[in-house]
Amino acid sequence: MYALVGGTVHTATERGTIDATVVIDDSEIVSVEEGEPPAEATVIDVSGHHVTPGLVDAHSHAGMAEWGEPEDGDVNEGTAAVTPHVNALDGFHPRDEELKHAFQNGVTSVSARMGSGNVIGGIICSMKTHGLTADEMLIREDGMKAAMGENPKRFHGEEQGRQPSTRPGVAATLREALMEAEDYVDRREHARNEGEPFERDLGMENLARVLTEGLPLRVHAHRSDDIMTVFRIAEEFGIESLSIEHATEGHLIAEEFAERDVPAIVGPSLYSGAKYELRNITFETPAILREAGVKVAIQTDAPVLPQQHLDVCVGLAVREGFPAEEALEAVTRYPAEILGIDDRVGTLEPGTDADVAVWDGVFYENDSRTRHVFVDGEHVFDRERDAVDPRDEYDW
């Protein structure tokens, strides 16, 4: 049992920011209240520091892309443009260096994604950033990855010489897969009603979850026209659980997001013009979307941006108009709600997982650093205990 005493506690709940003692027992937050810590607790004095929930990155490839490797790791199953049968959990590497960088800098949960090379990429999973095995780090499956725009066009059309090679081809490929899934659901239901044998298909079973069970469709889309195509297709197939990933031109159609109540997972905005569809990239996007009433989470797309710099991305968004009073929620409660894991992470609420970060300043300010980090109640980082002088790491 641990008790964090003397700090300014940012609960990311309706309680807001309070002076309280945070008590952690086993893997849960037990209480966030004023008063003396339990006698049996190990007391950590965090006076003058800020206590927050562990940060949540709603769009990452940490654990999938293998830090420092020149290739894409296990993010794209590039043998076909439609691969709903694959699952990120099966490629998640708990020893990926990106995950260590994450938890040491306060990022305790990520949604580990398949890549955007395929029109449909596969099941994606919310994961803790510290643990021994992928199975124990799994929070839950949180969606089906899909992608629009230049990435699938380039990966399949230009490099493989197959559909899709155009934006209409990308849209048609997505529609074809969803229509096949609809037909699959009908055949499956008929076979069950008639007591007939039925040959299952793993990919169609997964896509059926999008159509009939509310598994969210999480779509990589940068340009506003691609985003509108996603909205159009979602309406055609009755898909209500949806998020737009990146949303680079989301500020141009903020009212369309708000009208449909679709959340935006924005970023990585600290990124140069690597492709044409990023020409309107700006850190003003989160503020404009939020002003329109859209639920916004901020992401790194690690390793596109280093996972440990999620806080820096928040600071730049605040500089460009994102409300400072909601900065913490954009990387805690909001992404947890979008991912459907807010019963476990994203707030300092008794009964939730004990994922906690202690900072020596306001978390998104450049001169602030983590002092302590807990994941599932384990004290995984103590700066005095664990920090290494980089000069000692130099390989002579």
Coordinates of C-alpha atoms in Angstrom, one line a residue:
M1 CA 0.0 0.0 0.0
Y2 CA 1.2 3.5 -0.9
A3 CA 0.0 6.9 0.2
L4 CA 0.9 10.0 -1.9
V5 CA 0.7 12.9 0.5
G6 CA 1.0 16.7 0.2
G7 CA 0.5 17.0 -3.6
T8 CA -2.0 18.9 -5.8
V9 CA -4.2 16.2 -7.1
H10 CA -5.8 16.6 -10.5
T11 CA -8.6 14.0 -10.5
A12 CA -9.8 14.5 -14.1
T13 CA -13.3 14.1 -12.7
E14 CA -16.0 16.5 -11.7
R15 CA -14.1 17.0 -8.4
G16 CA -11.4 18.8 -10.4
T17 CA -8.2 19.7 -8.7
I18 CA -8.0 19.2 -4.9
D19 CA -5.6 18.8 -2.0
A20 CA -5.8 15.2 -1.0
T21 CA -3.9 12.0 -0.2
V22 CA -4.0 9.4 -2.9
V23 CA -4.0 5.9 -1.4
I24 CA -3.1 2.9 -3.6
D25 CA -3.6 -0.6 -2.4
D26 CA -2.6 -3.6 -4.6
S27 CA -3.6 -2.6 -8.1
E28 CA -6.4 -0.1 -7.3
I29 CA -6.9 3.5 -6.1
V30 CA -8.5 3.1 -2.7
S31 CA -9.2 6.7 -1.8
V32 CA -8.6 10.3 -2.9
E33 CA -9.4 12.3 0.2
E34 CA -8.0 14.7 2.8
G35 CA -6.7 13.2 6.0
E36 CA -4.0 11.1 7.5
P37 CA -2.7 8.1 5.4
P38 CA -3.3 4.6 6.7
A39 CA -0.7 3.5 9.2
E40 CA 0.3 0.5 7.1
A41 CA 0.9 2.6 3.9
T42 CA 4.3 3.4 2.5
V43 CA 4.2 7.2 2.5
I44 CA 5.7 9.2 -0.4
D45 CA 5.8 12.9 0.2
V46 CA 4.9 14.7 -3.0
S47 CA 4.6 18.2 -1.5
G48 CA 4.9 20.8 -4.2
H49 CA 4.2 18.3 -6.9
H50 CA 1.2 17.6 -9.2
V51 CA -0.5 14.2 -9.1
T52 CA -2.4 13.1 -12.2
P53 CA -3.9 9.9 -13.7
G54 CA -1.4 8.1 -15.9
L55 CA -1.6 9.6 -19.4
V56 CA -3.5 7.7 -22.1
D57 CA -2.5 7.8 -25.8
A58 CA -5.5 6.8 -27.9
H59 CA -3.5 6.1 -31.0
S60 CA -0.1 4.5 -30.8
H61 CA 2.1 1.8 -32.3
A62 CA 4.2 1.4 -29.2
G63 CA 4.8 -2.3 -28.7
M64 CA 4.0 -3.0 -32.3
A65 CA 6.6 -1.0 -34.4
E66 CA 9.7 -2.0 -32.4
W67 CA 11.7 1.1 -31.4
G68 CA 14.9 1.6 -33.4
E69 CA 14.0 -0.9 -36.1
P70 CA 14.1 0.4 -39.7
E71 CA 11.1 -1.5 -40.9
D72 CA 7.5 -1.3 -39.8
G73 CA 7.7 -4.1 -37.3
D74 CA 4.3 -5.9 -37.0
V75 CA 1.9 -3.0 -37.7
N76 CA 0.9 -3.9 -41.3
E77 CA -0.1 -7.4 -42.5
G78 CA 0.6 -6.3 -46.1
T79 CA -0.5 -9.4 -47.9
A80 CA -3.9 -8.0 -48.7
A81 CA -5.7 -4.7 -48.4
V82 CA -8.4 -6.1 -46.1
T83 CA -7.1 -8.0 -43.1
P84 CA -9.8 -7.9 -40.3
H85 CA -8.7 -11.3 -39.1
V86 CA -5.5 -10.1 -37.5
N87 CA -5.2 -8.9 -33.9
A88 CA -2.7 -6.4 -32.5
L89 CA -2.4 -8.4 -29.3
D90 CA -0.6 -11.1 -31.2
G91 CA 2.1 -8.7 -32.3
F92 CA 2.5 -6.7 -29.1
H93 CA 6.0 -6.9 -27.7
P94 CA 6.1 -6.0 -23.9
R95 CA 9.9 -5.4 -24.1
D96 CA 9.6 -2.7 -26.8
E97 CA 11.9 0.2 -25.7
E98 CA 9.1 2.6 -26.7
L99 CA 7.0 1.3 -23.8
K100 CA 9.8 1.9 -21.2
H101 CA 10.1 5.5 -22.5
A102 CA 6.3 5.8 -22.2
F103 CA 5.8 4.8 -18.6
Q104 CA 8.9 6.6 -17.4
N105 CA 7.3 9.8 -18.7
G106 CA 3.8 9.3 -17.4
V107 CA 2.1 7.5 -20.3
T108 CA 0.6 4.4 -18.7
S109 CA -1.9 3.2 -21.3
V110 CA -1.9 3.2 -25.1
S111 CA -4.2 2.0 -27.8
A112 CA -1.8 -0.2 -29.7
R113 CA -2.7 -0.1 -33.4
M114 CA -2.3 -2.0 -36.6
G115 CA -0.9 0.4 -39.2
S116 CA -2.6 2.3 -41.9
G117 CA -1.2 0.5 -44.9
N118 CA -4.4 -1.6 -45.3
V119 CA -7.9 -0.3 -45.8
I120 CA -9.0 -2.6 -43.0
G121 CA -6.1 -3.4 -40.7
G122 CA -7.4 -5.6 -37.9
I123 CA -8.4 -5.6 -34.2
I124 CA -6.6 -3.0 -32.0
C125 CA -6.1 -3.2 -28.3
S126 CA -5.8 -0.9 -25.3
M127 CA -2.7 -1.9 -23.4
K128 CA -0.7 -0.9 -20.3
T129 CA 2.8 0.2 -21.0
H130 CA 4.4 -1.9 -18.2
G131 CA 4.1 -5.6 -17.6
L132 CA 5.6 -9.0 -18.3
T133 CA 3.3 -10.3 -20.9
A134 CA 0.9 -8.9 -23.5
D135 CA -1.9 -10.8 -21.9
E136 CA -1.5 -9.2 -18.5
M137 CA -1.0 -5.7 -20.1
L138 CA -4.3 -6.0 -22.1
I139 CA -7.1 -3.7 -21.0
R140 CA -9.5 -4.7 -23.7
E141 CA -9.9 -4.8 -27.5
D142 CA -11.1 -1.3 -28.4
G143 CA -11.8 -1.3 -32.1
M144 CA -11.2 -2.2 -35.7
K145 CA -8.6 -0.3 -37.6
A146 CA -9.4 1.2 -41.0
A147 CA -7.6 3.7 -43.2
M148 CA -8.4 6.2 -46.0
G149 CA -6.2 8.3 -48.2
E150 CA -2.6 8.1 -49.3
N151 CA -1.3 5.2 -47.2
P152 CA -3.4 2.4 -48.6
K153 CA -3.2 3.9 -52.1
R154 CA 0.6 3.9 -51.9
F155 CA 1.1 0.6 -50.1
H156 CA -1.2 -1.4 -52.4
G157 CA -1.7 0.6 -55.6
E158 CA 1.8 2.0 -56.2
E159 CA 3.9 -0.8 -54.5
Q160 CA 1.8 -3.9 -55.2
G161 CA -0.2 -2.9 -58.3
R162 CA -3.6 -3.9 -56.9
Q163 CA -6.7 -2.3 -55.6
P164 CA -6.9 0.3 -54.2
S165 CA -4.8 2.8 -56.2
T166 CA -7.2 5.7 -55.9
R167 CA -9.4 7.3 -53.2
P168 CA -12.6 5.9 -54.9
G169 CA -10.8 2.5 -54.8
V170 CA -10.1 2.9 -51.1
A171 CA -13.8 3.7 -50.4
A172 CA -15.0 0.8 -52.6
T173 CA -12.7 -1.6 -50.9
L174 CA -14.1 -0.6 -47.5
R175 CA -17.7 -0.9 -48.8
E176 CA -17.1 -4.3 -50.4
A177 CA -15.7 -5.6 -47.1
L178 CA -18.7 -4.3 -45.1
M179 CA -21.2 -5.6 -47.6
E180 CA -19.5 -9.0 -47.4
A181 CA -19.8 -8.8 -43.6
E182 CA -23.5 -8.0 -43.9
D183 CA -24.1 -11.0 -46.1
Y184 CA -22.0 -13.2 -43.7
V185 CA -24.2 -12.1 -40.8
D186 CA -27.3 -13.0 -42.7
R187 CA -26.0 -16.4 -43.7
R188 CA -24.8 -17.1 -40.1
E189 CA -28.2 -16.2 -38.7
H190 CA -30.0 -18.3 -41.2
A191 CA -27.8 -21.3 -40.5
R192 CA -28.4 -20.9 -36.7
N193 CA -32.2 -20.6 -37.1
E194 CA -32.3 -23.7 -39.4
G195 CA -29.8 -25.7 -37.4
E196 CA -27.5 -26.0 -40.4
P197 CA -23.7 -26.3 -40.3
F198 CA -21.9 -23.0 -40.9
E199 CA -18.3 -22.4 -41.9
R200 CA -16.9 -19.6 -39.9
D201 CA -14.5 -16.9 -41.2
L202 CA -12.3 -15.1 -38.6
G203 CA -12.2 -11.8 -40.5
M204 CA -15.9 -11.8 -41.1
E205 CA -16.6 -12.6 -37.5
N206 CA -14.5 -9.6 -36.5
L207 CA -16.2 -7.3 -39.0
A208 CA -19.6 -8.6 -37.9
R209 CA -18.7 -7.2 -34.4
V210 CA -18.5 -3.8 -36.0
L211 CA -21.9 -4.1 -37.6
T212 CA -23.8 -5.9 -34.9
E213 CA -22.0 -5.6 -31.5
G214 CA -20.8 -2.0 -31.5
L215 CA -17.1 -2.7 -31.9
P216 CA -15.9 0.8 -32.9
L217 CA -14.5 1.5 -36.4
R218 CA -11.4 3.6 -35.9
V219 CA -10.5 5.2 -39.2
H220 CA -7.2 6.9 -40.2
A221 CA -8.2 10.0 -42.2
H222 CA -6.3 13.2 -42.7
R223 CA -8.1 15.2 -45.4
S224 CA -11.6 16.6 -44.9
D225 CA -12.9 14.9 -48.0
D226 CA -11.6 11.5 -46.7
I227 CA -13.3 12.2 -43.3
M228 CA -16.6 13.0 -45.1
T229 CA -16.3 9.7 -47.0
V230 CA -15.9 7.9 -43.7
F231 CA -19.1 9.6 -42.4
R232 CA -21.0 8.7 -45.6
I233 CA -20.0 5.0 -45.4
A234 CA -20.7 4.8 -41.7
E235 CA -24.2 6.1 -42.3
E236 CA -24.7 3.7 -45.2
F237 CA -24.0 0.7 -43.0
G238 CA -25.5 2.0 -39.8
I239 CA -22.2 2.2 -37.9
E240 CA -22.7 4.3 -34.9
S241 CA -19.5 3.6 -32.9
L242 CA -16.8 5.5 -34.8
S243 CA -13.7 7.6 -34.3
I244 CA -11.6 9.6 -36.7
E245 CA -7.9 9.1 -36.2
H246 CA -5.5 12.0 -37.0
A247 CA -8.3 14.4 -38.2
T248 CA -5.6 16.7 -39.7
E249 CA -8.2 18.8 -41.5
G250 CA -10.9 18.2 -38.9
H251 CA -10.9 21.9 -38.2
L252 CA -12.3 22.6 -41.6
I253 CA -15.4 20.5 -40.9
A254 CA -15.7 20.7 -37.1
E255 CA -19.5 21.1 -37.3
E256 CA -19.8 17.8 -39.2
F257 CA -18.0 16.0 -36.3
A258 CA -20.3 17.7 -33.7
E259 CA -23.5 17.0 -35.6
R260 CA -22.7 13.3 -35.7
D261 CA -21.2 13.2 -32.2
V262 CA -18.0 11.6 -33.6
P263 CA -14.8 12.0 -31.5
A264 CA -11.5 13.0 -33.0
I265 CA -8.1 11.6 -32.0
V266 CA -5.8 14.4 -33.2
G267 CA -2.2 14.2 -34.2
P268 CA 0.7 13.8 -34.6
S269 CA 0.7 17.6 -35.2
L270 CA 4.4 18.1 -34.5
Y271 CA 5.3 16.7 -37.9
S272 CA 6.7 18.0 -41.2
G273 CA 5.0 17.7 -44.6
A274 CA 5.9 14.1 -45.3
K275 CA 2.9 13.7 -47.6
Y276 CA 0.6 16.0 -49.5
E277 CA -2.5 15.3 -47.4
L278 CA -0.7 16.9 -44.3
R279 CA -0.4 20.3 -45.9
N280 CA -3.0 21.9 -43.6
I281 CA -1.5 20.4 -40.4
T282 CA -1.8 22.7 -37.4
F283 CA -1.9 22.5 -33.6
E284 CA -5.0 24.7 -33.8
T285 CA -7.1 21.7 -34.8
P286 CA -7.8 20.4 -31.3
A287 CA -9.0 23.9 -30.1
I288 CA -11.3 24.4 -33.1
L289 CA -12.8 21.0 -32.8
R290 CA -13.3 21.4 -29.0
E291 CA -14.9 24.8 -29.5
A292 CA -17.4 23.1 -31.8
G293 CA -18.3 20.6 -29.1
V294 CA -16.3 17.7 -30.3
K295 CA -14.7 15.3 -27.8
V296 CA -10.9 15.5 -28.6
A297 CA -8.0 13.3 -27.6
I298 CA -4.4 14.2 -28.5
Q299 CA -2.1 11.5 -29.7
T300 CA 1.5 10.9 -30.8
D301 CA 1.1 8.1 -33.3
A302 CA 4.3 6.7 -31.8
P303 CA 6.9 6.1 -33.1
V304 CA 6.0 8.9 -35.6
L305 CA 6.5 11.1 -32.5
P306 CA 8.2 9.6 -29.5
Q307 CA 5.7 8.1 -27.1
Q308 CA 7.2 9.9 -24.1
H309 CA 6.4 13.3 -25.6
L310 CA 2.7 13.1 -25.4
D311 CA 2.8 15.9 -22.8
V312 CA 4.7 18.1 -25.2
C313 CA 2.0 17.7 -27.8
V314 CA -0.6 18.8 -25.2
G315 CA 1.5 21.9 -24.4
L316 CA 1.7 22.9 -28.0
A317 CA -2.1 22.5 -28.4
V318 CA -2.7 24.7 -25.3
R319 CA -0.4 27.3 -26.8
E320 CA -2.6 27.3 -29.9
G321 CA -5.8 27.8 -28.1
F322 CA -6.9 24.4 -26.6
P323 CA -8.4 25.1 -23.1
A324 CA -5.7 24.8 -20.5
E325 CA -8.4 23.6 -18.0
E326 CA -9.1 20.6 -20.3
A327 CA -5.5 19.8 -21.2
L328 CA -5.2 16.9 -18.8
E329 CA -8.6 15.4 -19.9
A330 CA -7.4 15.4 -23.5
V331 CA -4.8 12.7 -22.6
T332 CA -6.6 11.0 -19.7
R333 CA -10.4 10.9 -19.4
Y334 CA -11.3 11.8 -22.9
P335 CA -9.2 9.1 -24.7
A336 CA -10.3 6.6 -22.0
E337 CA -13.9 7.4 -22.8
I338 CA -13.3 7.2 -26.6
L339 CA -11.6 3.8 -26.2
G340 CA -14.3 2.5 -23.8
I341 CA -11.8 1.9 -21.0
D342 CA -12.8 4.7 -18.6
D343 CA -14.0 2.2 -16.1
R344 CA -10.4 1.4 -15.5
V345 CA -8.1 4.3 -16.5
G346 CA -8.1 8.0 -17.2
T347 CA -9.2 9.4 -13.8
L348 CA -8.2 9.3 -10.2
E349 CA -11.4 7.6 -9.1
P350 CA -11.5 5.0 -6.2
G351 CA -11.9 1.6 -7.7
T352 CA -10.0 2.3 -10.9
D353 CA -6.6 1.0 -11.8
A354 CA -3.8 2.6 -9.8
D355 CA -2.1 4.3 -12.8
V356 CA -0.7 7.5 -11.4
A357 CA 1.9 10.0 -12.4
V358 CA 3.6 12.6 -10.1
W359 CA 5.1 15.6 -11.8
D360 CA 7.3 18.4 -10.5
G361 CA 5.3 21.0 -12.3
V362 CA 2.2 21.4 -14.6
F363 CA 2.5 18.2 -16.7
Y364 CA 2.4 19.8 -20.1
E365 CA 5.0 22.5 -19.4
N366 CA 8.4 21.9 -20.9
D367 CA 10.3 22.2 -17.7
S368 CA 8.1 19.6 -15.9
R369 CA 9.2 16.0 -15.4
T370 CA 7.8 12.9 -13.8
R371 CA 9.0 12.1 -10.3
H372 CA 7.0 9.0 -9.7
V373 CA 4.9 6.7 -11.9
F374 CA 2.7 3.8 -10.9
V375 CA 1.1 1.2 -13.2
D376 CA -1.4 -1.1 -11.7
G377 CA -0.2 -0.1 -8.3
E378 CA 3.4 -1.0 -9.0
H379 CA 5.9 1.8 -8.4
V380 CA 7.5 1.4 -11.8
F381 CA 9.5 4.7 -11.9
D382 CA 11.1 6.9 -9.2
R383 CA 13.4 9.5 -10.7
E384 CA 15.8 9.5 -7.8
R385 CA 15.9 5.7 -7.8
D386 CA 15.8 4.9 -11.5
A387 CA 17.1 7.9 -13.5
V388 CA 20.4 7.2 -15.4
D389 CA 23.0 9.7 -16.4
P390 CA 23.2 9.3 -20.2
R391 CA 26.9 9.8 -20.0
D392 CA 27.1 6.5 -18.1
E393 CA 25.2 4.8 -21.0
Y394 CA 27.7 5.8 -23.7
D395 CA 29.2 2.7 -25.4
W396 CA 32.9 3.5 -25.6

